[in-house]
Short mmCIF file of C-alpha atoms and ligand atoms in Angstrom, two decimals:
data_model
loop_
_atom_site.label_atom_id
_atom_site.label_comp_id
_atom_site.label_asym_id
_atom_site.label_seq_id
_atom_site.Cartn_x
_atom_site.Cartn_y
_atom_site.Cartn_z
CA UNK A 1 -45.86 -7.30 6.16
CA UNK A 2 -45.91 -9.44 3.14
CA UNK A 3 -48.70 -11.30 1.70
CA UNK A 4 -47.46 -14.90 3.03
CA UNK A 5 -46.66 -13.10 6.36
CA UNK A 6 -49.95 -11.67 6.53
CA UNK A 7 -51.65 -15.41 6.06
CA UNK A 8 -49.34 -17.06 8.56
CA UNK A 9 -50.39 -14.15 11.30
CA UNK A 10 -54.12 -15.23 10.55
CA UNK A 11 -53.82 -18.84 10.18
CA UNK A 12 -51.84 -18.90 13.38
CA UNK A 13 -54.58 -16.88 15.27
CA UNK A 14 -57.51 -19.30 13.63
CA UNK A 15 -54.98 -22.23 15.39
CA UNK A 16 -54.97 -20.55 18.50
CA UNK A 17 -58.57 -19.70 18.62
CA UNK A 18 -59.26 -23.11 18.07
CA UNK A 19 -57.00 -25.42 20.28
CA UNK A 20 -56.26 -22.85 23.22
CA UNK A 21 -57.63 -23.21 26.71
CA UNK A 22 -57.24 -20.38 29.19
CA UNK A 23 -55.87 -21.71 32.55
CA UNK A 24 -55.79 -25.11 31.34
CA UNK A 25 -52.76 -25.91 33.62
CA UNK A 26 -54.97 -24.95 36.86
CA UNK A 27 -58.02 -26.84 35.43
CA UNK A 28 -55.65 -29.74 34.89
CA UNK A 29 -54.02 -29.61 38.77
CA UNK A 30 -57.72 -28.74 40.24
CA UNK A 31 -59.39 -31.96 38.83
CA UNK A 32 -56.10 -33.91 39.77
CA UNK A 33 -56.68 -32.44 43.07
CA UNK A 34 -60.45 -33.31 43.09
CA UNK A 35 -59.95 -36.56 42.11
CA UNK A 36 -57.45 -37.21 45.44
CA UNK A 37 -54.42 -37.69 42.93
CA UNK A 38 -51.97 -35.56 44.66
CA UNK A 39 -48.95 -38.00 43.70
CA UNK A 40 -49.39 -38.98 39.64
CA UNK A 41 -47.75 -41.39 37.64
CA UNK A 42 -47.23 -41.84 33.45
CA UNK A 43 -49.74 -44.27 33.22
CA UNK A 44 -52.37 -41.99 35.01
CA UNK A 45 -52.11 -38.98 32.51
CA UNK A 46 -53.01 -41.84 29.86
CA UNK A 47 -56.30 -40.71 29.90
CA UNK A 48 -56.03 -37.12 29.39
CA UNK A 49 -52.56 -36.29 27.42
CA UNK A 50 -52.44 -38.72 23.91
CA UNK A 51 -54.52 -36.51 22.15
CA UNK A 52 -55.28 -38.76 19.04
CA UNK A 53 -57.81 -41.53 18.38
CA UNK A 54 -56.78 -44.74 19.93
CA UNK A 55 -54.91 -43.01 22.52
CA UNK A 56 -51.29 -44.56 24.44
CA UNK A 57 -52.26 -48.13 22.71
CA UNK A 58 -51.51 -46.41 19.43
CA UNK A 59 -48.63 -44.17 20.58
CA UNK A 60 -47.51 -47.52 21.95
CA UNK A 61 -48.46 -49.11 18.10
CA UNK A 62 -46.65 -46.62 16.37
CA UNK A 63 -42.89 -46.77 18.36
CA UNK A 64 -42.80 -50.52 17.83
CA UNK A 65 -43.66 -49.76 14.12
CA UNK A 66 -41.31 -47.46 13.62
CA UNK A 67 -38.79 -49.27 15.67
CA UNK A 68 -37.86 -46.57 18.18
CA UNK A 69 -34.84 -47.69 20.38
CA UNK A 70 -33.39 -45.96 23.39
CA UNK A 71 -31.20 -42.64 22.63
CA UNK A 72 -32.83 -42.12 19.57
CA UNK A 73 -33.29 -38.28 18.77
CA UNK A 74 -36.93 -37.51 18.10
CA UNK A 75 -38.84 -34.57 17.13
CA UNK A 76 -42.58 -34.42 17.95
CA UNK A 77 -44.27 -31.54 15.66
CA UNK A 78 -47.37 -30.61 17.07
CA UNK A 79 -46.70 -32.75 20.64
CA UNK A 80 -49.84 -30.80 22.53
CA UNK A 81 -49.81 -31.51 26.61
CA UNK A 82 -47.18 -34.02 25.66
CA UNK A 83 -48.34 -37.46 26.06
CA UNK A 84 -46.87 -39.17 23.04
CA UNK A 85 -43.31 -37.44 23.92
CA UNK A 86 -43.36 -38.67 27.34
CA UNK A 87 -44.46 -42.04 26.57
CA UNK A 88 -41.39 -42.20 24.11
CA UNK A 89 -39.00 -41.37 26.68
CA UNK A 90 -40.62 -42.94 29.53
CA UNK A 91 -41.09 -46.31 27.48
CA UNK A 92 -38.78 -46.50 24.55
CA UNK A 93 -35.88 -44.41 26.18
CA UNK A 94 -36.07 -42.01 23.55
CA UNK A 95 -34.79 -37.98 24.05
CA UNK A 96 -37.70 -36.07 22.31
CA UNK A 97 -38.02 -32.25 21.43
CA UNK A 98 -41.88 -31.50 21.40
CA UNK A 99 -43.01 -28.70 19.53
CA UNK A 100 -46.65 -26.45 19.80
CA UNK A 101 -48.09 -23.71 18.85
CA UNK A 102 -50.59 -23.57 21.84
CA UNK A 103 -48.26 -21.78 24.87
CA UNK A 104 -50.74 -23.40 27.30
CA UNK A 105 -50.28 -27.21 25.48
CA UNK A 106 -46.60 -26.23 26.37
CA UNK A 107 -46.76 -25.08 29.96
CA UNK A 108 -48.94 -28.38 30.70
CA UNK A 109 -46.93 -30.50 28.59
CA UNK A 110 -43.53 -28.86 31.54
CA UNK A 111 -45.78 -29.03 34.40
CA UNK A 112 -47.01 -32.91 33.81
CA UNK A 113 -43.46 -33.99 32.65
CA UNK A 114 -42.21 -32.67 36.55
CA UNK A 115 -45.18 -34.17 38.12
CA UNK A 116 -44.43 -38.41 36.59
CA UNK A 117 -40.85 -37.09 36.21
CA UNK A 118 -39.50 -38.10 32.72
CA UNK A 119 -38.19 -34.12 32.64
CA UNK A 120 -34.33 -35.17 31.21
CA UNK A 121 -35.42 -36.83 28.13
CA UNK A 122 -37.93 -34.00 27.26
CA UNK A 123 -37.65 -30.22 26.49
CA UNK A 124 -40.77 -28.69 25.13
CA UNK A 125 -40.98 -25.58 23.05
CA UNK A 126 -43.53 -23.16 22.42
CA UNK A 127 -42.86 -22.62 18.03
CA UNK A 128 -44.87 -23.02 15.12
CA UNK A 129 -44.08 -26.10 13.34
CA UNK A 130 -43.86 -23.81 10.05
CA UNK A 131 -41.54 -21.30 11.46
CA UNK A 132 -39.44 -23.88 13.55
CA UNK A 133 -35.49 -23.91 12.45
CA UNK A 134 -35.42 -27.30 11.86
CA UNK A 135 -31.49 -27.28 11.71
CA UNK A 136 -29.81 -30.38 9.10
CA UNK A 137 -29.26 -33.76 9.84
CA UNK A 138 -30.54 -33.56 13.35
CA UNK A 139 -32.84 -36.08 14.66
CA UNK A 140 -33.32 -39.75 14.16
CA UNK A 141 -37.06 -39.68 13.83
CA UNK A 142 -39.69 -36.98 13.16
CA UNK A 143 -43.03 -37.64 14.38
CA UNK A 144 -46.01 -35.82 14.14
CA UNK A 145 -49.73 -37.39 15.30
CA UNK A 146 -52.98 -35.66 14.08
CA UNK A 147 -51.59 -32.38 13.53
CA UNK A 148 -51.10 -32.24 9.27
CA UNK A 149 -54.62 -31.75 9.12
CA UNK A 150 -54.29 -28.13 10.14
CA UNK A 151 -51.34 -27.79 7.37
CA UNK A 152 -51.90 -25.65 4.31
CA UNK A 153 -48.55 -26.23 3.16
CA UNK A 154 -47.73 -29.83 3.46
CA UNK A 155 -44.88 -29.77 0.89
CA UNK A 156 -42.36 -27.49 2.49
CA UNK A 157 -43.22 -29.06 6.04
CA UNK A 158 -42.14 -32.20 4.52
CA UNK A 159 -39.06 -30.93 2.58
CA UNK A 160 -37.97 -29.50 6.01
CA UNK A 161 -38.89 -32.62 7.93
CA UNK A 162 -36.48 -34.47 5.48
CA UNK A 163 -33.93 -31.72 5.67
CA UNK A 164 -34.17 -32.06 10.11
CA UNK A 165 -33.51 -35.86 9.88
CA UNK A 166 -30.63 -37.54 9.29
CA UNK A 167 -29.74 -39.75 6.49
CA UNK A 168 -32.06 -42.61 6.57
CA UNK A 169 -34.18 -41.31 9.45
CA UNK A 170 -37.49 -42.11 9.63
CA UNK A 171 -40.70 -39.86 9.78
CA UNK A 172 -43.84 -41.16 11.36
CA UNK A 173 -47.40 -40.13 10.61
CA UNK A 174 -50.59 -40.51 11.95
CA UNK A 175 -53.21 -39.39 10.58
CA UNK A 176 -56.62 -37.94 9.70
CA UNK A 177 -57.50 -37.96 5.24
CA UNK A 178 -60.43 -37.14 3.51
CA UNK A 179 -62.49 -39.84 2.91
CA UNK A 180 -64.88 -40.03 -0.73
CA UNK A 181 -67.55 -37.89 0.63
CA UNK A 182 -67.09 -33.98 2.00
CA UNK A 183 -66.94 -31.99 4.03
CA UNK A 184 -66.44 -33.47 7.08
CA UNK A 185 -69.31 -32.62 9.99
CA UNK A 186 -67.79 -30.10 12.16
CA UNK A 187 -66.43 -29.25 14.83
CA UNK A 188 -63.87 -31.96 14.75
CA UNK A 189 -61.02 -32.09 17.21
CA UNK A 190 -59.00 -30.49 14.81
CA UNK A 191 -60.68 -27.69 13.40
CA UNK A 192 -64.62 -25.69 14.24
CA UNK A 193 -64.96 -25.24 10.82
CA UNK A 194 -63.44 -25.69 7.21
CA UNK A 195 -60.72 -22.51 7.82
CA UNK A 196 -58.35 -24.49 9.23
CA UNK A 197 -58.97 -28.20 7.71
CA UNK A 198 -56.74 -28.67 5.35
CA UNK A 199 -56.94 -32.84 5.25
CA UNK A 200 -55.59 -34.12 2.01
CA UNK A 201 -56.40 -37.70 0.80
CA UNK A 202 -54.02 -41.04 1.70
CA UNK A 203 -52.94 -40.93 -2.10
CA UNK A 204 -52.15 -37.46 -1.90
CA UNK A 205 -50.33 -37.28 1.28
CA UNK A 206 -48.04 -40.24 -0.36
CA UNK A 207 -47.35 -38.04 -3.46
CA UNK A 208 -46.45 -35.32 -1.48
CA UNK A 209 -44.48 -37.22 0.83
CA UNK A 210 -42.67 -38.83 -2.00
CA UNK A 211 -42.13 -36.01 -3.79
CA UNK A 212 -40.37 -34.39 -0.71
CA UNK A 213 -37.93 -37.56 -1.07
CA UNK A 214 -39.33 -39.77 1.65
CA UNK A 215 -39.57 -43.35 0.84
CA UNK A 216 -42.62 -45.59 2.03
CA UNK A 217 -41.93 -48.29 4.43
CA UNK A 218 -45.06 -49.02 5.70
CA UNK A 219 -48.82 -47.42 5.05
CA UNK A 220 -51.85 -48.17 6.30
CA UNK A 221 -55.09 -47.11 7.18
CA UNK A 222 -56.64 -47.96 10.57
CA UNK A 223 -60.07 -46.62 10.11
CA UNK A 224 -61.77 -50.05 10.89
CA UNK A 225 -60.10 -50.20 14.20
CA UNK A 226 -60.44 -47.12 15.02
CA UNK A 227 -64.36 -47.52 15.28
CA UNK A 228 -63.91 -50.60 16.88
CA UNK A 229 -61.72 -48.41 19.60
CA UNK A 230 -64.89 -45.91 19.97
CA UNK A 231 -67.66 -48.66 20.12
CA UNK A 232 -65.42 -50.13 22.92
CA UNK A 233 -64.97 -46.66 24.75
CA UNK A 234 -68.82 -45.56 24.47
CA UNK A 235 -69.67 -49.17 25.95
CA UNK A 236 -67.92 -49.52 29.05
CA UNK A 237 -69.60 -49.33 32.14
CA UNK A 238 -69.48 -46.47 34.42
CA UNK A 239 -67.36 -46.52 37.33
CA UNK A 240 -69.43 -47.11 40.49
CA UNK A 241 -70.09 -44.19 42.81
CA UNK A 242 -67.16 -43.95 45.21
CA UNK A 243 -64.17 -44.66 41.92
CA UNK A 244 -63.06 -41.08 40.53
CA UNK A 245 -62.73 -40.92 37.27
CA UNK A 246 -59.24 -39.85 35.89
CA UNK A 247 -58.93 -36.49 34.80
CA UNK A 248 -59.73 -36.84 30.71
CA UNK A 249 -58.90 -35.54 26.96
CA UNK A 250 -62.26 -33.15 27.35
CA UNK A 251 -60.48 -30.56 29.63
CA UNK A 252 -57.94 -30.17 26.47
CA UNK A 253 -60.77 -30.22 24.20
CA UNK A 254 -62.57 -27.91 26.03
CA UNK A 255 -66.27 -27.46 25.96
CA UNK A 256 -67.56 -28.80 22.21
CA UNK A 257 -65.59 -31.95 23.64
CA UNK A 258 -68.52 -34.04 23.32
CA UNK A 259 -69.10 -32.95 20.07
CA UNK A 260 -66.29 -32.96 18.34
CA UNK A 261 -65.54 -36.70 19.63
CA UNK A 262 -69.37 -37.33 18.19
CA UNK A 263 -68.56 -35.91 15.35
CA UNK A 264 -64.89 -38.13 14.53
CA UNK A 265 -67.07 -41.17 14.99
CA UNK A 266 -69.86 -40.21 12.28
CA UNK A 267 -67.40 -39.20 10.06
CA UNK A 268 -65.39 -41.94 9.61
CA UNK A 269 -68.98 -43.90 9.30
CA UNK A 270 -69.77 -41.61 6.68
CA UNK A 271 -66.12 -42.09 4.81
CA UNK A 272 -65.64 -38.07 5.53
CA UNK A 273 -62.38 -38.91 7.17
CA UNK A 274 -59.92 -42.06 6.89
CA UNK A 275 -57.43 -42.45 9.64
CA UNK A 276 -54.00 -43.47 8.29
CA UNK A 277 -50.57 -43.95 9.85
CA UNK A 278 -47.51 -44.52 8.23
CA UNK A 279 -43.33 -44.84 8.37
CA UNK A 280 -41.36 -43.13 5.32
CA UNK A 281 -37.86 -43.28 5.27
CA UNK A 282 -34.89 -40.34 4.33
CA UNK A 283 -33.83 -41.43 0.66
CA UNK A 284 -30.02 -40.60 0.49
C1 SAM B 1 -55.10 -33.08 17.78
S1 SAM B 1 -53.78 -32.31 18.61
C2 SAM B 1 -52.59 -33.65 18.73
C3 SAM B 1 -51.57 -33.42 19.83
C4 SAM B 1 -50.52 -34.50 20.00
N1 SAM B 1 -49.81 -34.76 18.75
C5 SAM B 1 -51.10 -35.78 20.53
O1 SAM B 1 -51.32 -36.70 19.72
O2 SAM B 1 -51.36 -35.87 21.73
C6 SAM B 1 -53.05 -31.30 17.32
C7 SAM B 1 -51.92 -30.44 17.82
O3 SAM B 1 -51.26 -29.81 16.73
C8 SAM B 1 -50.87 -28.51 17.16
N2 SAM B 1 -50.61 -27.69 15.98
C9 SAM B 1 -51.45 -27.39 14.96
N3 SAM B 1 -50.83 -26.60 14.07
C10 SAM B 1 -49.58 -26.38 14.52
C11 SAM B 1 -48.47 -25.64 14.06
N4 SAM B 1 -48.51 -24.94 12.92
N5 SAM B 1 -47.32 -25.65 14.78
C12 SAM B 1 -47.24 -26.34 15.94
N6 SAM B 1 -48.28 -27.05 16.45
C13 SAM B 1 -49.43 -27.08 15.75
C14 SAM B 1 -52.05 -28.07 17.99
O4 SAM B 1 -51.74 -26.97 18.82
C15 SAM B 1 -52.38 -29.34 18.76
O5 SAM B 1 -51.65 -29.43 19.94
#
């Protein structure tokens, strides 16, 4: 095995370490089950399968950005249980290829898209984002939400991301960047510890995406309401005794849940992380 081989093998098992849950598929049906949801519905995986800060409202946010229509192609790099991909089909009639590394994410991601049944405008596939064949000119839209933060190599994802869409396709980004002060206070959602952070700043994530020959069409960074979005969440009221709660994010998280959550909101107090989202465009 080759040097860059060799890296991929252990960056891919750091990844895995990280983000997988054993049985998360039966700890997923159980609390669906213990909750007395035996029938669900798209709006009641909300809770649990937009794994990003802001949740469906900024899945929702980013579509009407970006201007997704119905029968668009879309491919969701790093789509975990699946929320955003379902909420593109379900919602904006969109046919979406979701791709993660975690086999788990993947089998969830099948086994929720059966249950709310949105299964014919969604295949999932267990790949690497690095290793996928993204094939020419394929897909109207690329999308990819908090996953470039565990990217060494942001400038040949992006070269193939240009090379998968067609010509003037879009690619959509949202995003965790380094703020002025580091490192960020770990864990995070995305990584335990600095071997698999790899967040770049905004300005630096433009170069790069310009220099893979995707234009800007809109930038900006949401860090301000994305505190207000936590301050909100930490401050509503419990449900009385009697209301279930809806299965949550923390069984994908797993155990540092709490944490890690804890953890996103001091450092984007501190200015250790900036959350950004943004549209660039295919330049012919
Ligand atoms: C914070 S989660 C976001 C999941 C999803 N985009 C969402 O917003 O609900 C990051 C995801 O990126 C995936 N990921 C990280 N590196 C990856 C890689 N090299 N290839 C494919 N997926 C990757 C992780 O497995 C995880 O599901």
């Amino acid at each position: 095995m080759d040097r860059k081989s060799e890296n991929m093998k252990t960056h891919q098992k750091l990844i895995i370490e990280h983000y997988r849950q054993a049985n998360l598929e039966e700890t997923i049906t159980a609390a669906y089950e213990r909750a007395g949801m035996n029938q669900i519905s798209h709006d009641d995986t909300a809770p649990l399968d937009e794994f990003h800060i802001r949740g469906r409202a900024a899945t929702r946010e980013l579509a009407e950005l970006a201007g997704l229509k119905p029968g668009m192609k879309v491919l969701d790099l790093g789509c975990g249980v699946g929320g955003p991909a379902r909420t593109l089909a379900a919602e904006y009639g969109c046919n979406v290829t979701g791709v993660d590394i975690i086999e788990e994410y993947i089998h969830t991601a099948k086994m929720l898209t059966d249950r709310v049944g949105v299964n014919d405008k969604t295949t999932f596939l267990h790949r690497d984002m690095m290793e996928y064949p993204f094939e020419n000119e394929t897909f109207d839209a690329v999308w990819t939400l908090h996953t470039t933060m565990n990217i060494e190599n942001k400038a040949e994802l992006f070269k193939n991301i240009r090379r998968a869409l067609k010509p003037e396709g879009i690619f959509i980004l949202y995003e965790i960047c380094s703020g002025s002060v580091s490192p960020p206070v770990y864990p995070v959602p995305w990584a335990s510890d600095a071997s698999i952070n790899f967040i770049v700043d905004g300005e630096e994530l433009q170069k790069l995406l310009k220099n893979a020959g995707l234009e800007k069409v809109y930038w900006q960074d949401v860090t301000e309401s994305s505190l207000q979005w936590y301050k909100k969440l930490v401050s509503q009221p419990k449900k009385k005794t009697g209301h279930k709660r809806k299965p949550g994010i923390n069984l994908v998280m797993g155990d540092t849940a709490r944490d890690k959550m804890k953890n996103v909101v001091l450092n984007m107090k501190e200015n250790r992380i900036r959350v950004i989202q943004g549209v660039v465009r295919k330049k012919s």
